[in-house]
Tab-separated table of C-alpha atoms and ligand atoms in Angstrom:
chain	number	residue	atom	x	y	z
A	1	UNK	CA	104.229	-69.174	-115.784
A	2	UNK	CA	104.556	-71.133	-112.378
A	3	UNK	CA	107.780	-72.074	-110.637
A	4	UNK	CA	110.145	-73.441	-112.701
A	5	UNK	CA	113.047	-75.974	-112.039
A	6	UNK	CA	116.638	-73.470	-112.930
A	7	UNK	CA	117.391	-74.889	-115.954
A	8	UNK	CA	121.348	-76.908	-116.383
A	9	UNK	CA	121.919	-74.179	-118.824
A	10	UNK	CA	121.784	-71.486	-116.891
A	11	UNK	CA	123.338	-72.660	-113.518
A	12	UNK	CA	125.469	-75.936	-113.269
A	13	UNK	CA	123.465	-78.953	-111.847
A	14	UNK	CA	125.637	-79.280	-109.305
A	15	UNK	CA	125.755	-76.174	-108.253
A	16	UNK	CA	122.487	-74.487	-106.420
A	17	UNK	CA	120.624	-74.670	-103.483
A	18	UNK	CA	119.843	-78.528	-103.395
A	19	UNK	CA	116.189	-78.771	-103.366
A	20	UNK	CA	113.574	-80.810	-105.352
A	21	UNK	CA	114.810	-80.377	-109.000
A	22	UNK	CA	116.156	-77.445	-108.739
A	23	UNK	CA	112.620	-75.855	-107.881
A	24	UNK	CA	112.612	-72.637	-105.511
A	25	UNK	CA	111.958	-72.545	-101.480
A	26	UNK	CA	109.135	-71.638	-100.210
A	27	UNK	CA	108.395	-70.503	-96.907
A	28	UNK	CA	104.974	-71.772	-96.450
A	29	UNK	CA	102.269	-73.757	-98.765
A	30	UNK	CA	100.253	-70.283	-99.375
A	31	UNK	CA	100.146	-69.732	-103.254
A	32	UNK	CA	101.449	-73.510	-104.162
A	33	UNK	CA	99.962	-76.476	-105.652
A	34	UNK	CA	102.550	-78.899	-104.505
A	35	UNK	CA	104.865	-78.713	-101.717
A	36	UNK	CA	107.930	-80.936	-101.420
A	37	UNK	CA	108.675	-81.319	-98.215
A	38	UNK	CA	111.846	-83.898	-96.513
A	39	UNK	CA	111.502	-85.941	-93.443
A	40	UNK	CA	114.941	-86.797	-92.583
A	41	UNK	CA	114.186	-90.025	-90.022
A	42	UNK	CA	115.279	-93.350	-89.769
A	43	UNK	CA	114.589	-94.314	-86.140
A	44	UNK	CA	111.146	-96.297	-87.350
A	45	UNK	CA	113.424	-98.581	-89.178
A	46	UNK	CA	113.511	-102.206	-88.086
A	47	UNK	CA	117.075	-103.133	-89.818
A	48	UNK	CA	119.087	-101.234	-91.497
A	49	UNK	CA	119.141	-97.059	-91.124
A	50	UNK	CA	120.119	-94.396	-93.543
A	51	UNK	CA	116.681	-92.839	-94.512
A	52	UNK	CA	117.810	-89.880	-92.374
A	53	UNK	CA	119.801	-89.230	-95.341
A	54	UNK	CA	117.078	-89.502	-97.981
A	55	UNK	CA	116.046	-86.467	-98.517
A	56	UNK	CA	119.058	-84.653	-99.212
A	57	UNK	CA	120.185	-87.591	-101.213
A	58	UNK	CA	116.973	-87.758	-103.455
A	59	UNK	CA	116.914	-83.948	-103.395
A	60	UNK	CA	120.815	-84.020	-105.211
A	61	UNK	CA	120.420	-86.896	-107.495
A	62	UNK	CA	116.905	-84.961	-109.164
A	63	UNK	CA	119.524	-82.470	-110.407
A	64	UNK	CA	119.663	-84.000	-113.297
A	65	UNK	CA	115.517	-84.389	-114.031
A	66	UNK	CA	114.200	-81.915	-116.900
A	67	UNK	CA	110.984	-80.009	-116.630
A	68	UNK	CA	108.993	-82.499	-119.544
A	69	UNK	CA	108.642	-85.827	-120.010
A	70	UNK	CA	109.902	-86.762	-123.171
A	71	UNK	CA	107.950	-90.620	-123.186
A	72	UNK	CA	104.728	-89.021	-121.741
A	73	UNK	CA	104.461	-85.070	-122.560
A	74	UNK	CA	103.807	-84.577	-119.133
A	75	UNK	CA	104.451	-80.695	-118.777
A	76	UNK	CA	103.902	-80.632	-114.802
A	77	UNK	CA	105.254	-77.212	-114.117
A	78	UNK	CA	103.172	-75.488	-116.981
A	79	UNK	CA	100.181	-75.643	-114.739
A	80	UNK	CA	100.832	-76.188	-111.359
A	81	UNK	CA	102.695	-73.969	-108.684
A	82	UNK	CA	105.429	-76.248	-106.946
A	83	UNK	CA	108.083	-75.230	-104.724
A	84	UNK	CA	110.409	-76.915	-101.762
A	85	UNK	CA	109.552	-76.375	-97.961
A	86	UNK	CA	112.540	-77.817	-96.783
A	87	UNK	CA	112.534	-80.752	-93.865
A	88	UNK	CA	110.394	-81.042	-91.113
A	89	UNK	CA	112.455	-80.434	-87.454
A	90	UNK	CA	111.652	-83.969	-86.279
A	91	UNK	CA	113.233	-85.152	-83.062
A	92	UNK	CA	116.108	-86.751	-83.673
A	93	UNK	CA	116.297	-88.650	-80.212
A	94	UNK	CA	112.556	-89.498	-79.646
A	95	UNK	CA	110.071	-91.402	-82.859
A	96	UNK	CA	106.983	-90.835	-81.412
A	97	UNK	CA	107.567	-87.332	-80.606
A	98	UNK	CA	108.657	-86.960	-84.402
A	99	UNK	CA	105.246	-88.711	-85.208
A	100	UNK	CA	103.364	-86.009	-83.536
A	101	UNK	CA	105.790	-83.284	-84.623
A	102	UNK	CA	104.637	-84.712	-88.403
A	103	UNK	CA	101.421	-84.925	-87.464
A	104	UNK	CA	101.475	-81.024	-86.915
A	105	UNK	CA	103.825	-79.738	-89.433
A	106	UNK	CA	101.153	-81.365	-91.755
A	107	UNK	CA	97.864	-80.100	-89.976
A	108	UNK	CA	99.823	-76.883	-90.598
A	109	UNK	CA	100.202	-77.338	-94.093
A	110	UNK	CA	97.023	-78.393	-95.369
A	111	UNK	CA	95.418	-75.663	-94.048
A	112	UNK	CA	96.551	-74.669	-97.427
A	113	UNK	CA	95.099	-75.480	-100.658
A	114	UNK	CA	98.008	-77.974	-101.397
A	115	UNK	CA	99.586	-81.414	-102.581
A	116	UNK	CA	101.919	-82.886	-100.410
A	117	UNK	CA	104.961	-84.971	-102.398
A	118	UNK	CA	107.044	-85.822	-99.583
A	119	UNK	CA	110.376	-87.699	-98.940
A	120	UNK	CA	111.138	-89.731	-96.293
A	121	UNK	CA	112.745	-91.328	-94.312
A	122	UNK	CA	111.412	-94.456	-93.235
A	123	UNK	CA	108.002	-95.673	-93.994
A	124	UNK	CA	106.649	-94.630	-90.486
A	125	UNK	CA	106.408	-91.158	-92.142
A	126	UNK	CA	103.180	-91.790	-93.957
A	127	UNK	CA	101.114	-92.735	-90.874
A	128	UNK	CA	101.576	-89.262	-89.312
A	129	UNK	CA	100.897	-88.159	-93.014
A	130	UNK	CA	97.777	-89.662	-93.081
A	131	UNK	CA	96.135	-88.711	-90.084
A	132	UNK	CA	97.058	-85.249	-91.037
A	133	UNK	CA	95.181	-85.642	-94.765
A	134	UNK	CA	92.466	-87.735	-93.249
A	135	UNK	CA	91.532	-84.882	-91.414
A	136	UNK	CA	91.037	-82.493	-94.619
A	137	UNK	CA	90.278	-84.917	-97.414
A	138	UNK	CA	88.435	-87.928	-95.260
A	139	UNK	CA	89.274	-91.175	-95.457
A	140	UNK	CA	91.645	-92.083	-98.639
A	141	UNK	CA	92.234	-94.980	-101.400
A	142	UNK	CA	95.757	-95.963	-101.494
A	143	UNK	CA	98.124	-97.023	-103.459
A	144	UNK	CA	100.889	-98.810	-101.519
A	145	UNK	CA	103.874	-99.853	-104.218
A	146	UNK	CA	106.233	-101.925	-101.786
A	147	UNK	CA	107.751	-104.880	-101.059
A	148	UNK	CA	106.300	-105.462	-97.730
A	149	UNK	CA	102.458	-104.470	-96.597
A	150	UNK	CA	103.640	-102.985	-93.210
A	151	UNK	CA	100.534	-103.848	-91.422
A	152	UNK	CA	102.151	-105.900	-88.440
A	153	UNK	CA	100.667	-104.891	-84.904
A	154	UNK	CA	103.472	-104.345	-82.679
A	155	UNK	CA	107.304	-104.262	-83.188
A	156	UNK	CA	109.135	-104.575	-79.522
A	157	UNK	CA	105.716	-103.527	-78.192
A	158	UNK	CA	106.114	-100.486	-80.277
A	159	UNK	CA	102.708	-99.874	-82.010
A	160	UNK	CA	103.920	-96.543	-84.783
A	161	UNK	CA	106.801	-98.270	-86.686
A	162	UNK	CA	107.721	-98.705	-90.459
A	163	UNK	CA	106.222	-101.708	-90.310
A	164	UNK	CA	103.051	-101.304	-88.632
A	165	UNK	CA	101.767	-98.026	-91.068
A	166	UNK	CA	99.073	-99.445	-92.725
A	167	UNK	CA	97.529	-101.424	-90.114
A	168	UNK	CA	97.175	-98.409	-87.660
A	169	UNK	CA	95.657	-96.389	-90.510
A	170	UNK	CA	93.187	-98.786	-91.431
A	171	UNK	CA	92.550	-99.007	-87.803
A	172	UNK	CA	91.799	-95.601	-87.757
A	173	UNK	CA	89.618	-94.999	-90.263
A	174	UNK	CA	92.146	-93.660	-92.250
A	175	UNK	CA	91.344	-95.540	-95.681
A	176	UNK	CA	88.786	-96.341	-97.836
A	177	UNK	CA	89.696	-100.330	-97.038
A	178	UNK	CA	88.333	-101.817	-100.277
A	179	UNK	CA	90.203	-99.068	-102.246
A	180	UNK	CA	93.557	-99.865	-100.644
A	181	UNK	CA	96.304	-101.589	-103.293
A	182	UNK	CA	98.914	-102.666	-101.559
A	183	UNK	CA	101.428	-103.848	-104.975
A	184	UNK	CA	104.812	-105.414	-105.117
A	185	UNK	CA	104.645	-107.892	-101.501
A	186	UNK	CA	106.950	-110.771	-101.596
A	187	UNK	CA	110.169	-112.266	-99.492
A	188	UNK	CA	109.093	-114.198	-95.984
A	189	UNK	CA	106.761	-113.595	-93.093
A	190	UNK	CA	106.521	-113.702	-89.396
A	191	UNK	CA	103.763	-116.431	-90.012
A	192	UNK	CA	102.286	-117.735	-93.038
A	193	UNK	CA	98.988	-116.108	-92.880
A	194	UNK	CA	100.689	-112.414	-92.655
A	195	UNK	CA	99.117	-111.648	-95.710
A	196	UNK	CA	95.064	-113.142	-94.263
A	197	UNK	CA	94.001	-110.233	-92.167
A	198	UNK	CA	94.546	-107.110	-94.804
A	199	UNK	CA	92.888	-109.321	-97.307
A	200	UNK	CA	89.633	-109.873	-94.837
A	201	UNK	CA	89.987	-106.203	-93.710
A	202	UNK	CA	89.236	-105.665	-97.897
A	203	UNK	CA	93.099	-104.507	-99.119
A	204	UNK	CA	93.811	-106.023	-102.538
A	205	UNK	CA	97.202	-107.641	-102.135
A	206	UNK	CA	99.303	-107.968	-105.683
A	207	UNK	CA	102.212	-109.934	-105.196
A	208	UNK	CA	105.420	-109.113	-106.976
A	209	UNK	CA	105.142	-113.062	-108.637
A	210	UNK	CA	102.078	-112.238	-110.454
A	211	UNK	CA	103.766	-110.080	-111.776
A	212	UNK	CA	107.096	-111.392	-112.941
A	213	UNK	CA	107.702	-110.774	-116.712
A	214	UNK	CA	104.979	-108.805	-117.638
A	215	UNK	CA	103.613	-105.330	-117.755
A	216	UNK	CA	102.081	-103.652	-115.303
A	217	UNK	CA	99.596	-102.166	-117.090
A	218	UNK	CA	96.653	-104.511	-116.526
A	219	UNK	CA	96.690	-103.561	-112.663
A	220	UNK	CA	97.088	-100.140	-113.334
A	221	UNK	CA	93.785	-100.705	-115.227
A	222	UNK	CA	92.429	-102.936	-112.769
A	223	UNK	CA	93.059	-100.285	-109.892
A	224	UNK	CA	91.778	-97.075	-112.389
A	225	UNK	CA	88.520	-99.259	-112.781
A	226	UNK	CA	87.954	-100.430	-109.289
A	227	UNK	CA	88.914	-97.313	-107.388
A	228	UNK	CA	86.044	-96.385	-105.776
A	229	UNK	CA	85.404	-92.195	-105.176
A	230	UNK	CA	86.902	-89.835	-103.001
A	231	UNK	CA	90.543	-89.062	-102.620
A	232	UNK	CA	93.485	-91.247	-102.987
A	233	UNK	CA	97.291	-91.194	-101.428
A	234	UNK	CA	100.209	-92.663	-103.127
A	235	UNK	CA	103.116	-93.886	-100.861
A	236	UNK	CA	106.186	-96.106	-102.868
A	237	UNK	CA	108.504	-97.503	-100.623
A	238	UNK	CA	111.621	-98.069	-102.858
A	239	UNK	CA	111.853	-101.658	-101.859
A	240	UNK	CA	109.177	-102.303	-104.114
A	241	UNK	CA	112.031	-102.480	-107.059
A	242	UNK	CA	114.465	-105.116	-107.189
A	243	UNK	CA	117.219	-104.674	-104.857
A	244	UNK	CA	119.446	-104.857	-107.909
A	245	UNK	CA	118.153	-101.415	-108.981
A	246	UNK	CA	117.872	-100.361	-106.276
A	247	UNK	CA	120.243	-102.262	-102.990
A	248	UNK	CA	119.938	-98.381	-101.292
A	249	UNK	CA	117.597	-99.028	-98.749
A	250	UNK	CA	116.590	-100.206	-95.217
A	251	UNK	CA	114.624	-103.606	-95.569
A	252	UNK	CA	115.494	-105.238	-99.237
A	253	UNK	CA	113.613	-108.164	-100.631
A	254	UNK	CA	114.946	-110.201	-104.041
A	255	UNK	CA	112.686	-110.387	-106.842
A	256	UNK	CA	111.023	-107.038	-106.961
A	257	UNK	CA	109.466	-105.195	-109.801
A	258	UNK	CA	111.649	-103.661	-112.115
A	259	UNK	CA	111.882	-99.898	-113.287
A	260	UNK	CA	109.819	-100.190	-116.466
A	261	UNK	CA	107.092	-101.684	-114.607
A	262	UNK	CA	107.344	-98.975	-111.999
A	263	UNK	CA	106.804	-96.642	-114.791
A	264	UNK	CA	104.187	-98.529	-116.156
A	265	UNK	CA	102.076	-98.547	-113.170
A	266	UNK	CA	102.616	-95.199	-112.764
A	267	UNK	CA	101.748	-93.954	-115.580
A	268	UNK	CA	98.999	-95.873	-115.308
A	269	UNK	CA	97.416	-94.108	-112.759
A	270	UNK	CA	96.753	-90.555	-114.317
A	271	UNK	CA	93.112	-89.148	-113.643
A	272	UNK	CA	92.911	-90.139	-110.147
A	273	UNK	CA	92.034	-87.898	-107.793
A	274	UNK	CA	95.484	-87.845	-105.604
A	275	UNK	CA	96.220	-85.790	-102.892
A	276	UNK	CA	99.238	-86.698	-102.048
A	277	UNK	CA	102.519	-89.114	-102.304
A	278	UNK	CA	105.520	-90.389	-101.020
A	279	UNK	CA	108.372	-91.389	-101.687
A	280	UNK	CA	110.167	-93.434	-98.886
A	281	UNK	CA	113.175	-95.902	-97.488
A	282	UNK	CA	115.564	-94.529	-99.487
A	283	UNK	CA	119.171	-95.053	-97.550
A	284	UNK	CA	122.222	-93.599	-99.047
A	285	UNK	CA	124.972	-95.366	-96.741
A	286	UNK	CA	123.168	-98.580	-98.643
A	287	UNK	CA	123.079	-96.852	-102.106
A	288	UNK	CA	126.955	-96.415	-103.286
A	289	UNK	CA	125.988	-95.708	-107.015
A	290	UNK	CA	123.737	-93.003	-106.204
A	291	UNK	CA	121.446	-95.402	-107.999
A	292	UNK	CA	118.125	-96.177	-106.219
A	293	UNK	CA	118.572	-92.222	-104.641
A	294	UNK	CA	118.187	-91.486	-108.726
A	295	UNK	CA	115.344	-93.857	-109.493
A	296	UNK	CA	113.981	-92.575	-106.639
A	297	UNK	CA	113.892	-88.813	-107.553
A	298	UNK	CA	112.652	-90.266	-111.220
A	299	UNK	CA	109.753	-91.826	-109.636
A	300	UNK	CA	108.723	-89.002	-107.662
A	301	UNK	CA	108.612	-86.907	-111.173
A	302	UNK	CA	106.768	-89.408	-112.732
A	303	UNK	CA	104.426	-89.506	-109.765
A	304	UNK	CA	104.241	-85.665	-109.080
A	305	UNK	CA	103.445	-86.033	-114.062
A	306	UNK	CA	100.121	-88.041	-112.447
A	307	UNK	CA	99.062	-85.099	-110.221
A	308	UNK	CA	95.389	-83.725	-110.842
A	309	UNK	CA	95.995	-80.864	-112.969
A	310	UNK	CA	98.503	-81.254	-114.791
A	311	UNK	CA	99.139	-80.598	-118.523
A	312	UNK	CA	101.113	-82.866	-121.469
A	313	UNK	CA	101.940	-81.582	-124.346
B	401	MN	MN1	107.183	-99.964	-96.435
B	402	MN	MN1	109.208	-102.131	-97.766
């Protein structure tokens, strides 16, 4: 049997060593199918910070998550190795020098056979994330759950920023354009046409209106059939859900998706081809229930219950 989580009947949940449910370290990737890894960062953030404090936060509140899926059967550890690297040494005092430091750690890492699940930190994580995947896997699909579709150009002249991920990386020739899904948008722009160029670049755009009261599994359908080949990422920006489930984060917009939809979509999305996810802009100063830390470690399960390979029951 792989790694599994220590059970809350054989050690307290709050006692232990902190990482991703309760899963064991690991030094390196070799041997593993999934590495967690933290990126404790905030300093890509445009408003509030916090996200430095994700990891650990996200790490504590998945405590509480059991091994199986109990709606799904998803059975993730039966079949695949996972264990917790710990947090990549960014540099506290410098962003871009933590983008390259990413960059590497993740070079590193994928030299290895190996999914990365990783928590950030702001959103400016997934760009050094990418490059790094791009490299071994080619150009990816994505699907971007999120309340904003980060592809501005330039933030105070600052080109790598939480809000400028996705247009670098389709710059870059770091997606599969037409297979990008960039799901939840909503709030205000900087202009009116923010949402134009993605669209001509070939990005399908699904606003969080379109999908007010309903399910979201129609565009989890849509995206399974449309998805062209080759690899796909996963990043989910908790500002995608409504900031009343979730007010613990950096850049909050009202009328997001709610959790059940989350799910939903989610779910939807088993039998892709995924090599890697992330979960991001989680802020604990911002999150005084614990809540959106919580929903945040539940997503990541459900997301890591998607992974090729694994099992239900
Ligand atoms: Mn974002
Ligand atoms: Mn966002």
């Amino acid at each position: 049997m792989p790694n599994q989580p220590v059970s809350g009947n054989d050690l307290a949940r709050f006692a232990g060593q902190g990482n991703f449910m309760r899963l064991p370290s690991a030094e390196t990737a070799e041997g593993l199918d999934v590495a967690f890894v933290g990126i404790p960062m905030d300093h890509g953030a445009s408003w509030r910070s916090g996200t430095r404090f994700g990891p650990a936060q996200v790490r504590h509140e998945s405590a509480m998550i059991r091994p199986y899926g109990l709606q799904t059967g998803a059975a993730p550890f039966d079949a695949l190795q996972c264990a917790d690297l710990g947090d990549v040494p960014i540099n506290t005092f410098n962003l871009r020098d933590s983008i390259r430091i990413i960059t590497e750690y993740y070079d590193e890492l994928l030299k290895h056979d190996v999914i990365p699940m990783s928590i950030g930190g702001d959103h400016t994580i997934t760009l050094p994330i990418l490059r790094a995947i791009a490299k071994k896997h080619g150009p990816v699909g994505l699907v971007h759950i999120d309340a904003h579709a980060d592809v501005n150009d330039e933030m105070f002249g600052e080109r790598e920023t939480h809000g400028t991920v996705f247009r670098r990386a389709y710059e870059e020739g770091l997606l599969r354009a037409s297979d990008v899904w960039q799901i939840g948008l909503r709030g205000t722009g900087y202009t009116a046409e923010d949402f134009d160029e993605p669209r001509e670049w070939g990005f399908n755009l699904i606003l969080a209106q379109e999908l007010w009261h309903k399910s979201t599994n129609a565009i989890a359908a849509q995206i399974m059939a449309k998805m062209g080949a080759g690899p796909v990422y996963i990043t989910y920006d908790i500002d995608s859900l409504d900031p009343s489930i979730a007010p613990g984060t950096g850049t909050p917009e009202i009328g997001g998706l709610t959790t059940p939809q989350a799910l939903e979509l989610i779910r939807g999305l088993r039998g892709l081809p995924i090599v890697g996810a992330d979960l991001v802009e989680v802020s604990p100063p911002y999150d005084q229930s614990g809540n959106t830390a919580l929903t945040g470690a539940n997503i990541f399960y459900e997301i890591l219950s998607v992974l090729p390979g694994v099992t239900y029951r």
